[in-house]
Each structure stands twice: as C-alpha cells, then as structure tokens.
Coordinates of C-alpha atoms and ligand atoms in Angstrom, one line a residue:
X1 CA -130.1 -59.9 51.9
X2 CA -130.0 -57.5 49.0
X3 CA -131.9 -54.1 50.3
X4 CA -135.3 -53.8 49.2
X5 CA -135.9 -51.0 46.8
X6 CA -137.4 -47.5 48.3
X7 CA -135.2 -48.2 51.3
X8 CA -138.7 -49.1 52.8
X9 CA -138.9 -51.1 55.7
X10 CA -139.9 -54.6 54.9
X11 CA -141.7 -55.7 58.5
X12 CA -144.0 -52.5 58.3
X13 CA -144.4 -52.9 54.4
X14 CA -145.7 -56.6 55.1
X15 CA -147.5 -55.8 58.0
X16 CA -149.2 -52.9 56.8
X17 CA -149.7 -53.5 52.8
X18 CA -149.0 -56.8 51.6
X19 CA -151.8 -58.9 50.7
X20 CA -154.3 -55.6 52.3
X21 CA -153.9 -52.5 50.6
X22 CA -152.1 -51.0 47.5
X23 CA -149.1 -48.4 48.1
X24 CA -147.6 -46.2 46.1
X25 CA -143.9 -45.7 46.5
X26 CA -142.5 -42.9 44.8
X27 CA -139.1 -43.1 43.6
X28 CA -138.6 -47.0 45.1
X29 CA -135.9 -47.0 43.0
X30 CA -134.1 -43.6 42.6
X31 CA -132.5 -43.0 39.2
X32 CA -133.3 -45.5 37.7
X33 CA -131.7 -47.0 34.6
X34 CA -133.3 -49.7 32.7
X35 CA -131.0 -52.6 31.4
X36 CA -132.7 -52.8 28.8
X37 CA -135.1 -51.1 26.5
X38 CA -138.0 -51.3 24.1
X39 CA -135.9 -52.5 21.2
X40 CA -134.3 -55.1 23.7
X41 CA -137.7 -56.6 24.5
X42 CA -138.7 -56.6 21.5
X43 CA -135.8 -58.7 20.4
X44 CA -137.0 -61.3 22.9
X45 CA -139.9 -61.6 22.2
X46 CA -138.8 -62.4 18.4
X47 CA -137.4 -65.7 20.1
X48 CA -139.3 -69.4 20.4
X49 CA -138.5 -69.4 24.3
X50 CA -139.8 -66.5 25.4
X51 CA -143.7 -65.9 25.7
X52 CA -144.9 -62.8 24.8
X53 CA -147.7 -60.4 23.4
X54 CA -149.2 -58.0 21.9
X55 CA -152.2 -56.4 22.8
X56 CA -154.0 -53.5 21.0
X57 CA -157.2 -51.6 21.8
X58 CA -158.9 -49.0 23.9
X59 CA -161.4 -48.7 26.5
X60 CA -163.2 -46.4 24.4
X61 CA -163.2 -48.7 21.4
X62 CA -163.7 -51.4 23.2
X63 CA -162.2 -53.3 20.6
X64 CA -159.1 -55.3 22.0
X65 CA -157.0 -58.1 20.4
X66 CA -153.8 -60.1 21.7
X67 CA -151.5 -62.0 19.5
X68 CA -148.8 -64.3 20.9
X69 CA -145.5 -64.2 19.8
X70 CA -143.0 -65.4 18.6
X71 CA -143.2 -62.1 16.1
X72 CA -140.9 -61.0 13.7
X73 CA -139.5 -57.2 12.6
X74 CA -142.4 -57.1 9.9
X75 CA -144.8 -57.5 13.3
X76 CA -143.3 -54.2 14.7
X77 CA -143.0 -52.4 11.7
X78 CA -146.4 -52.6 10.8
X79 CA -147.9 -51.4 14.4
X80 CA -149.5 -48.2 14.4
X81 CA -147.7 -45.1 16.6
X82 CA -150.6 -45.8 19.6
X83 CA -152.2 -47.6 21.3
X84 CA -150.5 -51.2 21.7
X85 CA -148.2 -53.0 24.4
X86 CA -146.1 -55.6 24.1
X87 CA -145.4 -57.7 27.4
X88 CA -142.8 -60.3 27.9
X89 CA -142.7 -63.0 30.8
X90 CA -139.9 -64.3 32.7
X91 CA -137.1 -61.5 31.5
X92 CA -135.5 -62.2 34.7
X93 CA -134.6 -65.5 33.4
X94 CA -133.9 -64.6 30.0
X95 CA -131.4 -61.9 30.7
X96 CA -129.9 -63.4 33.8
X97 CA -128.8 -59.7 35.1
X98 CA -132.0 -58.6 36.0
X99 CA -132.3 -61.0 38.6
X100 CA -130.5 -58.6 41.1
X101 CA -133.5 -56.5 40.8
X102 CA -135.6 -59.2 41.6
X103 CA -133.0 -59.7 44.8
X104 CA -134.1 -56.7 46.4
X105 CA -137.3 -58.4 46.8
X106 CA -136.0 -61.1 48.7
X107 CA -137.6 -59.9 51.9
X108 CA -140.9 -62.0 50.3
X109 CA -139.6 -65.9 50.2
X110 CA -138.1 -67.0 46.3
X111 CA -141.1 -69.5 46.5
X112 CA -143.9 -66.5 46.7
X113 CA -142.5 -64.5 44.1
X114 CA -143.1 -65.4 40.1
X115 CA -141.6 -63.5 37.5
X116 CA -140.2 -60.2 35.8
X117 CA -142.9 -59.5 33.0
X118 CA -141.7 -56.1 31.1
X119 CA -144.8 -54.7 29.2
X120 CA -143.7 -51.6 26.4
X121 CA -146.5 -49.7 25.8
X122 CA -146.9 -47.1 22.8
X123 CA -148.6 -43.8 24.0
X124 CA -152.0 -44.4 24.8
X125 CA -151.4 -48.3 25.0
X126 CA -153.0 -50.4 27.9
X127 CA -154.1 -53.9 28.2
X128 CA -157.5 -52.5 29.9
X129 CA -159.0 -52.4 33.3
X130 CA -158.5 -56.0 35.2
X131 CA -157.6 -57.6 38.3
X132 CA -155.0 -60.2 39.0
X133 CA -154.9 -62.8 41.4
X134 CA -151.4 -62.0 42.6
X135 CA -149.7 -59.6 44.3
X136 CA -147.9 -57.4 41.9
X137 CA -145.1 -54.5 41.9
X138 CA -145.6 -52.4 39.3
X139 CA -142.1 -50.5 39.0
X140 CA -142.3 -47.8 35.8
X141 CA -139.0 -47.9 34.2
X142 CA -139.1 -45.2 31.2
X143 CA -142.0 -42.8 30.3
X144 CA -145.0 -41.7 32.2
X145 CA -147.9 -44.5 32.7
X146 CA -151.7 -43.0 34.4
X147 CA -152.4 -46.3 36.7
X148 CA -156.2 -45.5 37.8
X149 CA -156.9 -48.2 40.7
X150 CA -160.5 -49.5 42.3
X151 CA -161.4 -51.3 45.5
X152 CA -164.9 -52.1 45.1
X153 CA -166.1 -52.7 41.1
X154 CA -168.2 -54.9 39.1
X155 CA -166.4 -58.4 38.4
X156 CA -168.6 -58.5 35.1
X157 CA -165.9 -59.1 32.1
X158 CA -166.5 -57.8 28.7
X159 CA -167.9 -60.5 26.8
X160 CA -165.9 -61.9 23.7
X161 CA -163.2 -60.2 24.2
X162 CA -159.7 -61.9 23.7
X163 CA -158.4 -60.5 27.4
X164 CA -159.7 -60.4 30.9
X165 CA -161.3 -57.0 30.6
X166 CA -163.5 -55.3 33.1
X167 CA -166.9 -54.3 31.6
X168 CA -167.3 -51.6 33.7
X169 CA -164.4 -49.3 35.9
X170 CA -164.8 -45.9 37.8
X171 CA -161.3 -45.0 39.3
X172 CA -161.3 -44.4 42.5
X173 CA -157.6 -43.7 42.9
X174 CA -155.2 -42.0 40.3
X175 CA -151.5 -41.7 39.7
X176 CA -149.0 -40.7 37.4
X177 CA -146.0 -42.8 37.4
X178 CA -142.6 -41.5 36.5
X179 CA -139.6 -44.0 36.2
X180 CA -138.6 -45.2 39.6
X181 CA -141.7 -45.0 40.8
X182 CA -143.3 -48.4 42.2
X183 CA -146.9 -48.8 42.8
X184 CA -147.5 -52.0 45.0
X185 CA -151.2 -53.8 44.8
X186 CA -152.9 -56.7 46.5
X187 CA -154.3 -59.3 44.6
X188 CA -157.8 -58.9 43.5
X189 CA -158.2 -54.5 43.2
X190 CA -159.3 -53.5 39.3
X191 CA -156.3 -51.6 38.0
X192 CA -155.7 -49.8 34.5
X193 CA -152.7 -48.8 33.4
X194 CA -152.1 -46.5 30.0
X195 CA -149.0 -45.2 28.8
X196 CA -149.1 -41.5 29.0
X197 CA -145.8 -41.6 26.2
X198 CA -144.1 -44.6 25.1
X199 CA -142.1 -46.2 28.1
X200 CA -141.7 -49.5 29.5
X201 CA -143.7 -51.1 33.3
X202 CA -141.3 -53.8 34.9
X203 CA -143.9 -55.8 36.8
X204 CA -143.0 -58.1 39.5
X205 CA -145.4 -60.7 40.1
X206 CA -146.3 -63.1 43.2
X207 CA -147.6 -66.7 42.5
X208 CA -149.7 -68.5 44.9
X209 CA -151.0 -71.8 44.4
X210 CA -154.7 -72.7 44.6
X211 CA -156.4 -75.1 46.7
X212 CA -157.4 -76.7 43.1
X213 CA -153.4 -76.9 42.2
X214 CA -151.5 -78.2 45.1
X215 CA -154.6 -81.1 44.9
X216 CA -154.2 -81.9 40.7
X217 CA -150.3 -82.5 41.7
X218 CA -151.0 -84.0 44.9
X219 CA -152.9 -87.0 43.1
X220 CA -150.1 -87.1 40.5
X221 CA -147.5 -87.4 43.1
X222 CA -149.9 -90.0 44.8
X223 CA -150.3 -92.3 42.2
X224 CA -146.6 -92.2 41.4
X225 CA -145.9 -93.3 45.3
X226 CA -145.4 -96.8 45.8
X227 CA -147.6 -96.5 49.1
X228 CA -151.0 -96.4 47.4
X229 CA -152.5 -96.2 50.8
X230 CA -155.3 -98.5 52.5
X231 CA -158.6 -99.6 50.1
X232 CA -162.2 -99.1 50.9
X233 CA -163.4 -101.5 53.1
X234 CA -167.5 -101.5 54.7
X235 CA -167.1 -104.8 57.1
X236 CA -170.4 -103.7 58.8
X237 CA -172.1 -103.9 55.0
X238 CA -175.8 -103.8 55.7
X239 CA -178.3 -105.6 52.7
X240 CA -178.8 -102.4 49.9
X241 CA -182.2 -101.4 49.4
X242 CA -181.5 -98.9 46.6
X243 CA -178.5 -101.1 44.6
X244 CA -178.2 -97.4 42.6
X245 CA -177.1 -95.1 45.7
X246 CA -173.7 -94.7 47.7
X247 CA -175.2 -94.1 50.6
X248 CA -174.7 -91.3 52.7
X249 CA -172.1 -93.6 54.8
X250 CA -170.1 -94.9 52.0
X251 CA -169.2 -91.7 51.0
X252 CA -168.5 -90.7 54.4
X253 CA -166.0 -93.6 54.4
X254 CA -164.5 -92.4 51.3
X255 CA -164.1 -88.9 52.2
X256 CA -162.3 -90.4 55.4
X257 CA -160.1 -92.7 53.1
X258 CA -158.8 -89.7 50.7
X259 CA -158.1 -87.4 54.1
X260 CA -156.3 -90.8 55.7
X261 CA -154.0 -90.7 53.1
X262 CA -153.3 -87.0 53.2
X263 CA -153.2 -87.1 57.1
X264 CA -150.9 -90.8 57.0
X265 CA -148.5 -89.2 54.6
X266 CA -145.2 -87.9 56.3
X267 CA -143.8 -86.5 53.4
X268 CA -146.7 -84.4 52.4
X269 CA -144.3 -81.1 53.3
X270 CA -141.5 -82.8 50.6
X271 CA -144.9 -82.8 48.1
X272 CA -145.4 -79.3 48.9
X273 CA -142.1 -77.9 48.6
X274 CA -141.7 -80.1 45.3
X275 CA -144.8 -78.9 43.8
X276 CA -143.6 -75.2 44.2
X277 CA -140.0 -75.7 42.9
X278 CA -142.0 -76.2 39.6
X279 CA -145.3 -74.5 39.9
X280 CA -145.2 -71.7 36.6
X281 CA -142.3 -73.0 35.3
X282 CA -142.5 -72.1 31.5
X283 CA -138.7 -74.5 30.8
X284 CA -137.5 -76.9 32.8
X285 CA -133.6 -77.0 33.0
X286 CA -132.3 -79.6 30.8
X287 CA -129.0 -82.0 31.9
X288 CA -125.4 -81.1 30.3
X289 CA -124.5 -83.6 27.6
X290 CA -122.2 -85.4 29.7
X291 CA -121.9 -86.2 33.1
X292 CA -119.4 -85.1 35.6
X293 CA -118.2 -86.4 38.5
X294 CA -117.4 -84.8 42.0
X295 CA -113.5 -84.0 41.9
X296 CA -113.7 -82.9 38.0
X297 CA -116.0 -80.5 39.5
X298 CA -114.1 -79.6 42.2
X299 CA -111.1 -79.5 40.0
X300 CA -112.7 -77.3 37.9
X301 CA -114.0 -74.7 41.0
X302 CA -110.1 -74.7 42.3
X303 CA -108.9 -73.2 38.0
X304 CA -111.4 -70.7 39.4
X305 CA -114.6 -71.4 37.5
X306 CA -117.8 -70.3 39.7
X307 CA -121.2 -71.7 40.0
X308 CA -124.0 -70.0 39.1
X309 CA -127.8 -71.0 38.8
X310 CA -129.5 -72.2 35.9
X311 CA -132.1 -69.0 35.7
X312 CA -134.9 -71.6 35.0
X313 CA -134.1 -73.1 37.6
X314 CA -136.3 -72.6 41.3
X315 CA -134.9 -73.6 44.2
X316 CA -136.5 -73.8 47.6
X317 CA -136.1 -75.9 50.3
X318 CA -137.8 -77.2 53.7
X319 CA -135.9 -78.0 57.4
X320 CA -135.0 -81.3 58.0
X321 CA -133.9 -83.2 61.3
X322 CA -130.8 -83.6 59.3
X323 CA -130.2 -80.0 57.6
X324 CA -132.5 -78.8 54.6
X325 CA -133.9 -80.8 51.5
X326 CA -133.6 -78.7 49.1
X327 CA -136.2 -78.9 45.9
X328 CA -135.4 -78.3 42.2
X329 CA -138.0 -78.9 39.0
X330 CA -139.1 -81.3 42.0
X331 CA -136.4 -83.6 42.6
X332 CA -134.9 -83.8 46.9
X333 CA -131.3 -82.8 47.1
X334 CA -130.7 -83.3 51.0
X335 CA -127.9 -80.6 51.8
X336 CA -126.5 -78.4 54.8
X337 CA -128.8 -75.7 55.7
X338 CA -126.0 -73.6 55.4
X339 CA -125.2 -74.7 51.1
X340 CA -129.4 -74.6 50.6
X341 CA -129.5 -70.9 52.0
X342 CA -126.9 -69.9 49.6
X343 CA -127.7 -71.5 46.6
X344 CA -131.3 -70.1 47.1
X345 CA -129.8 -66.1 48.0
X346 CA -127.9 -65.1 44.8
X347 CA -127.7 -66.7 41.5
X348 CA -124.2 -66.3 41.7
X349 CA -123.7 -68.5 45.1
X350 CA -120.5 -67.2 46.9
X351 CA -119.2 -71.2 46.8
X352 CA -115.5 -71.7 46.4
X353 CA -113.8 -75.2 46.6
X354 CA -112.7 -74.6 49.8
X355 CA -115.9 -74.5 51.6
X356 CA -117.1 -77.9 50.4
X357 CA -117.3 -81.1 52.6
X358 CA -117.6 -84.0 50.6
X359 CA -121.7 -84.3 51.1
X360 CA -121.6 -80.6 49.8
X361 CA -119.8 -81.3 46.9
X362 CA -121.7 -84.5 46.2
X363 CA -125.0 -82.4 46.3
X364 CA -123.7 -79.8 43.6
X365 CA -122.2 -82.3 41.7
X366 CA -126.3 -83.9 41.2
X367 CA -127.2 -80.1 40.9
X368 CA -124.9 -80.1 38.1
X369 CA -125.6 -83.0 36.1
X370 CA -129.4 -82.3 36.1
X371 CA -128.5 -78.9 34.6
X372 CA -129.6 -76.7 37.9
X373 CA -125.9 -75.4 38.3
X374 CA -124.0 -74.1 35.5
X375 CA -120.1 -72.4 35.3
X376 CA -118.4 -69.4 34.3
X377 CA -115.5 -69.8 32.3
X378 CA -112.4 -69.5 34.5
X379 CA -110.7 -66.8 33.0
Ligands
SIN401 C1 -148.9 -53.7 32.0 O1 -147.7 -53.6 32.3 O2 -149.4 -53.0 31.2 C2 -149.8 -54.7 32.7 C3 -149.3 -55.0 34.1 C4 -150.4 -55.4 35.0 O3 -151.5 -54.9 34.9 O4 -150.3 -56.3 35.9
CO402 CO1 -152.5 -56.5 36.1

C-alpha cells in the first residue's frame, strides 16, 4: 500500500474524521509539485472526453453562470483576469500519472473513492458556498485559496441560479491554504472556497451510492435475470366490496413479494459489487479491434510487454468460496484472490508471465479482450 499523504495515520484519521468532522492537514503533501498546470487543464478540457466547466460569479454579485465544455482557445482568451474557475473531472484517468496520487489514498477501498476533479481558479474565483454529498480532500496545489467552512447553515439554495449555491453562509471556520496543504471534509458541511491568486485545488472525491441507486440498477439487473422470481398469488381471495382498492393486505403481499425476491436472491452481493464497478463511470472501456488469445498474450508478456489498467476502467471484487470474483464495467471475472488484489492495487500490476497459472492467464486474457487491460510496448 502506497503511504497516505501527510504521513498521517490512517486508523486514527478514519476513526476520528472520516465521515464526522473536517480536518485540516497542513502540508499533507510536502513540496509539492503539480504534474500539471493551468494551461494543461485547460488543454483538457478543450477535448470531447473530458467534462468540464466554467463557472463565473461572486457572492457579492450574486450573479453566477456555468458553461460546459468542450471550449476552445477563443473561450480562455476572452475571460476576464478574475473571478472564474475552470474544473475538470476524472484527470486521474485522463493523464494516467496522476493516479499514484490517488494511490496514497488507498487506505479508503478503490470502490469508495471517485475521481480527481482539478478546479483552476483566477484570483477571486469560487464556485460559491455549497455542500457536497461526498467526502472530499481538498489538496491546494499552486496559489493561495481562503476555504471558509460551516457546520450548521441554512440549506435554502439561491433561486435560479445555474449552480448549487447556498443563499445564505456565515463562516464559522477559516483557512488559508498554501500548496500542499489538504483540507479533509465530511459530506454534507457548507464550504467556500476562493482563490486568493490564481492557483489550482486537486479535489479528491468519495462516491457513495444512494438507497434510490443501488434499487434503479437492482430492477435492471432483475429484469435481465432469467429467475423472475415467484408471481402474486391471494389463494385465501375474499369477495371485494370496493372493486377500486388494493387493500391493505394485497399490498402487504406485494411488499412481501418484492423483499422475497431480494431476500431469495444469492447473488445479490455479485449485483452489488457489479453495480459499483460502474457507478459514475463517465466512459466505459471499449474492446481492442481484434481478439487475442491466451499464449499470444503470454507470448507477448515473456518479449517483456507489461500490463497495465485501462484508467476507465474500475475494478473491485468480492470473496468467493473459490477465490475472488472480480467486477469490471459489471461483468464477473472469477480469479485468485491473490491476481484480484493486484490488479485492483496499482495500475501498473506487478504481473510477469511467470506468475501465471493457466486460470490466471485465462482471466487476463477476457480482461484483455474487453479492453480492461492494456500493454506497454516492450521496448
Ligand atoms: C473547487 O475546487 O473550487 C471546488 C471544489 C469543491 O468545492 O468541492
Ligand atoms: Co464542494
């Protein structure tokens, strides 16, 4: 396990903070050096794939506006010198480096965490007071950002207002950020960030299903299943006296049906574990154009190619009596605990030819083909 930044210690971190209280962590990351920079992100977020935007406004103007990229040079150019942010989702995946940053947060399972969004914000630039429903790490990476927080506010949101804006917010806490500093908050506590002079915030983000989500897919995955489950049935009918009504004990018996089926269903843990190798996923990996088989892989790995994940791809996977099944854009791949745990750890899995069974193989191999695996070049 990479060492999580601030060389804080993750049991007391969890135990004390997570999901309970925000932290501040000053210099998590000492001397820090971006990979990349304003102009960088702004590159990306001149490309289709990448979801971006740009948000202008002030608290005192009260007069915010977001447009959605793609943008083009002319979009920058014509910004004014204050006052805006630009933000950019999934980096990680877009500039596959980053993801060792994201590594040092590997003491929170892959399946809890979400993305790297990198916001650049001009001096004076903010996307206003809000919450989030996530857990977030707010890392500053160049320049000086004020982040103001609040426990207890007013969840009234200014009305017709393109963002998520808090009408009212009276700081109760107060920092000044400096690069390498981290400031950690739960999900849920009003924060407002603004740029102090232009710089970037790398923010790492949880994701965490709702009750609503896991139940949308879970009726998906239902009606896909071949097992549609038992049917209504009312033997002990009694004569209706309002035709109109489903009676109190009718819908009892429905309720009962629809929990059966959840409580009858073995494989409700593979649904889970599928639904969150895809939950957020902006792209799905796509296949190679042609297919290749075990041994030209292998053949391949022993010229001294190496496997790497498709950044797109999430992997997660759940203990079987057998091993693990491991879960990718929701498809099983049953595997060795031992080739699930190291696929999942690095994006660069230390896998040589060597170490392969054939069942091992046989499970890259599918990786492969649907495009979850890629390779280096051998040279
Ligand atoms: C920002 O980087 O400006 C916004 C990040 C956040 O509030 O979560
Ligand atoms: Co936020």
């Amino acid at each position: 396990m990479s060492r999580p930044p601030g060389n804080f210690d993750p049991e007391q971190f969890l135990k004390q903070y997570w999901q309970k209280k925000p932290c501040l962590i000053r210099q998590a990351i000492a001397n820090f050096e971006p990979l990349l920079d304003g102009d960088d992100l702004a590159g990306l977020a001149c490309e289709e794939m990448a979801e971006s935007r740009l948000v202008t406004g002030s608290i005192e103007a009260a007069n915010w506006t977001v447009t959605h990229g793609p943008f083009s040079d002319a979009d920058f150019s014509a910004l004014p010198e204050e006052n805006w942010t630009l933000l950019v989702q999934d980096v990680e995946k877009h500039y596959a480096p980053l993801q060792t940053l994201l590594r040092q947060f590997s003491f929170i399972p892959n399946w809890r965490l979400d993305d790297l969004m990198i916001s650049y914000a001009a001096t004076g630039g903010s996307v206003g007071p809000h919450t989030d429903q996530y857990d977030v790490f707010l890392l500053q990476a160049e320049g000086t950002r004020c982040w103001q927080i609040a426990q207890s506010f007013q969840p009234q949101l200014l009305e017709n207002c393109p963002l998520n804006v808090l009408q009212q917010f009276t700081a109760e806490q107060e920092w000044i950020l400096q690069p390498g500093d981290m400031l950690y908050l739960p999900p849920n506590v009003a924060h407002y960030g603004v740029a102090l002079e232009p710089g970037m915030t790398w923010s790492i983000g949880s994701r965490a299903p709702s009750g609503a989500d896991l139940l949308q897919g879970l009726g998906e995955w239902l009606a896909m299943s071949d097992d549609e489950g038992g049917r209504f049935s009312d033997s002990d009918l009694e004569p209706a006296s309002r035709a109109g009504e489903i009676d109190s004990k009718a819908l009892q018996g429905l309720r009962q049906l629809m929990l059966d089926r959840l409580i009858e269903n073995e494989s409700l843990d593979n649904y889970l574990a599928a639904f969150m190798s895809r939950f957020r996923l902006a792209h799905e990996p796509l296949p190679p154009a042609e297919v290749t088989q075990p041994d030209g892989l292998l053949n391949v790995m022993n010229d001294g190619a190496k496997l790497f994940r498709n950044p797109w791809t999430r992997l997660t996977w759940i203990e079987t009596a057998a091993g693990a099944r491991l879960f990718a854009a929701g498809e099983p791949y049953e595997c060795s605990i031992w080739l699930a745990e190291s696929l999942c750890q690095c994006e660069q899995p230390r896998i040589s030819a060597d170490m392969l069974d054939r069942a091992s193989l046989d499970t890259l191999t599918k990786l492969f083909n649907n495009g979850h695996l890629l390779l280096t070049t051998a040279d």
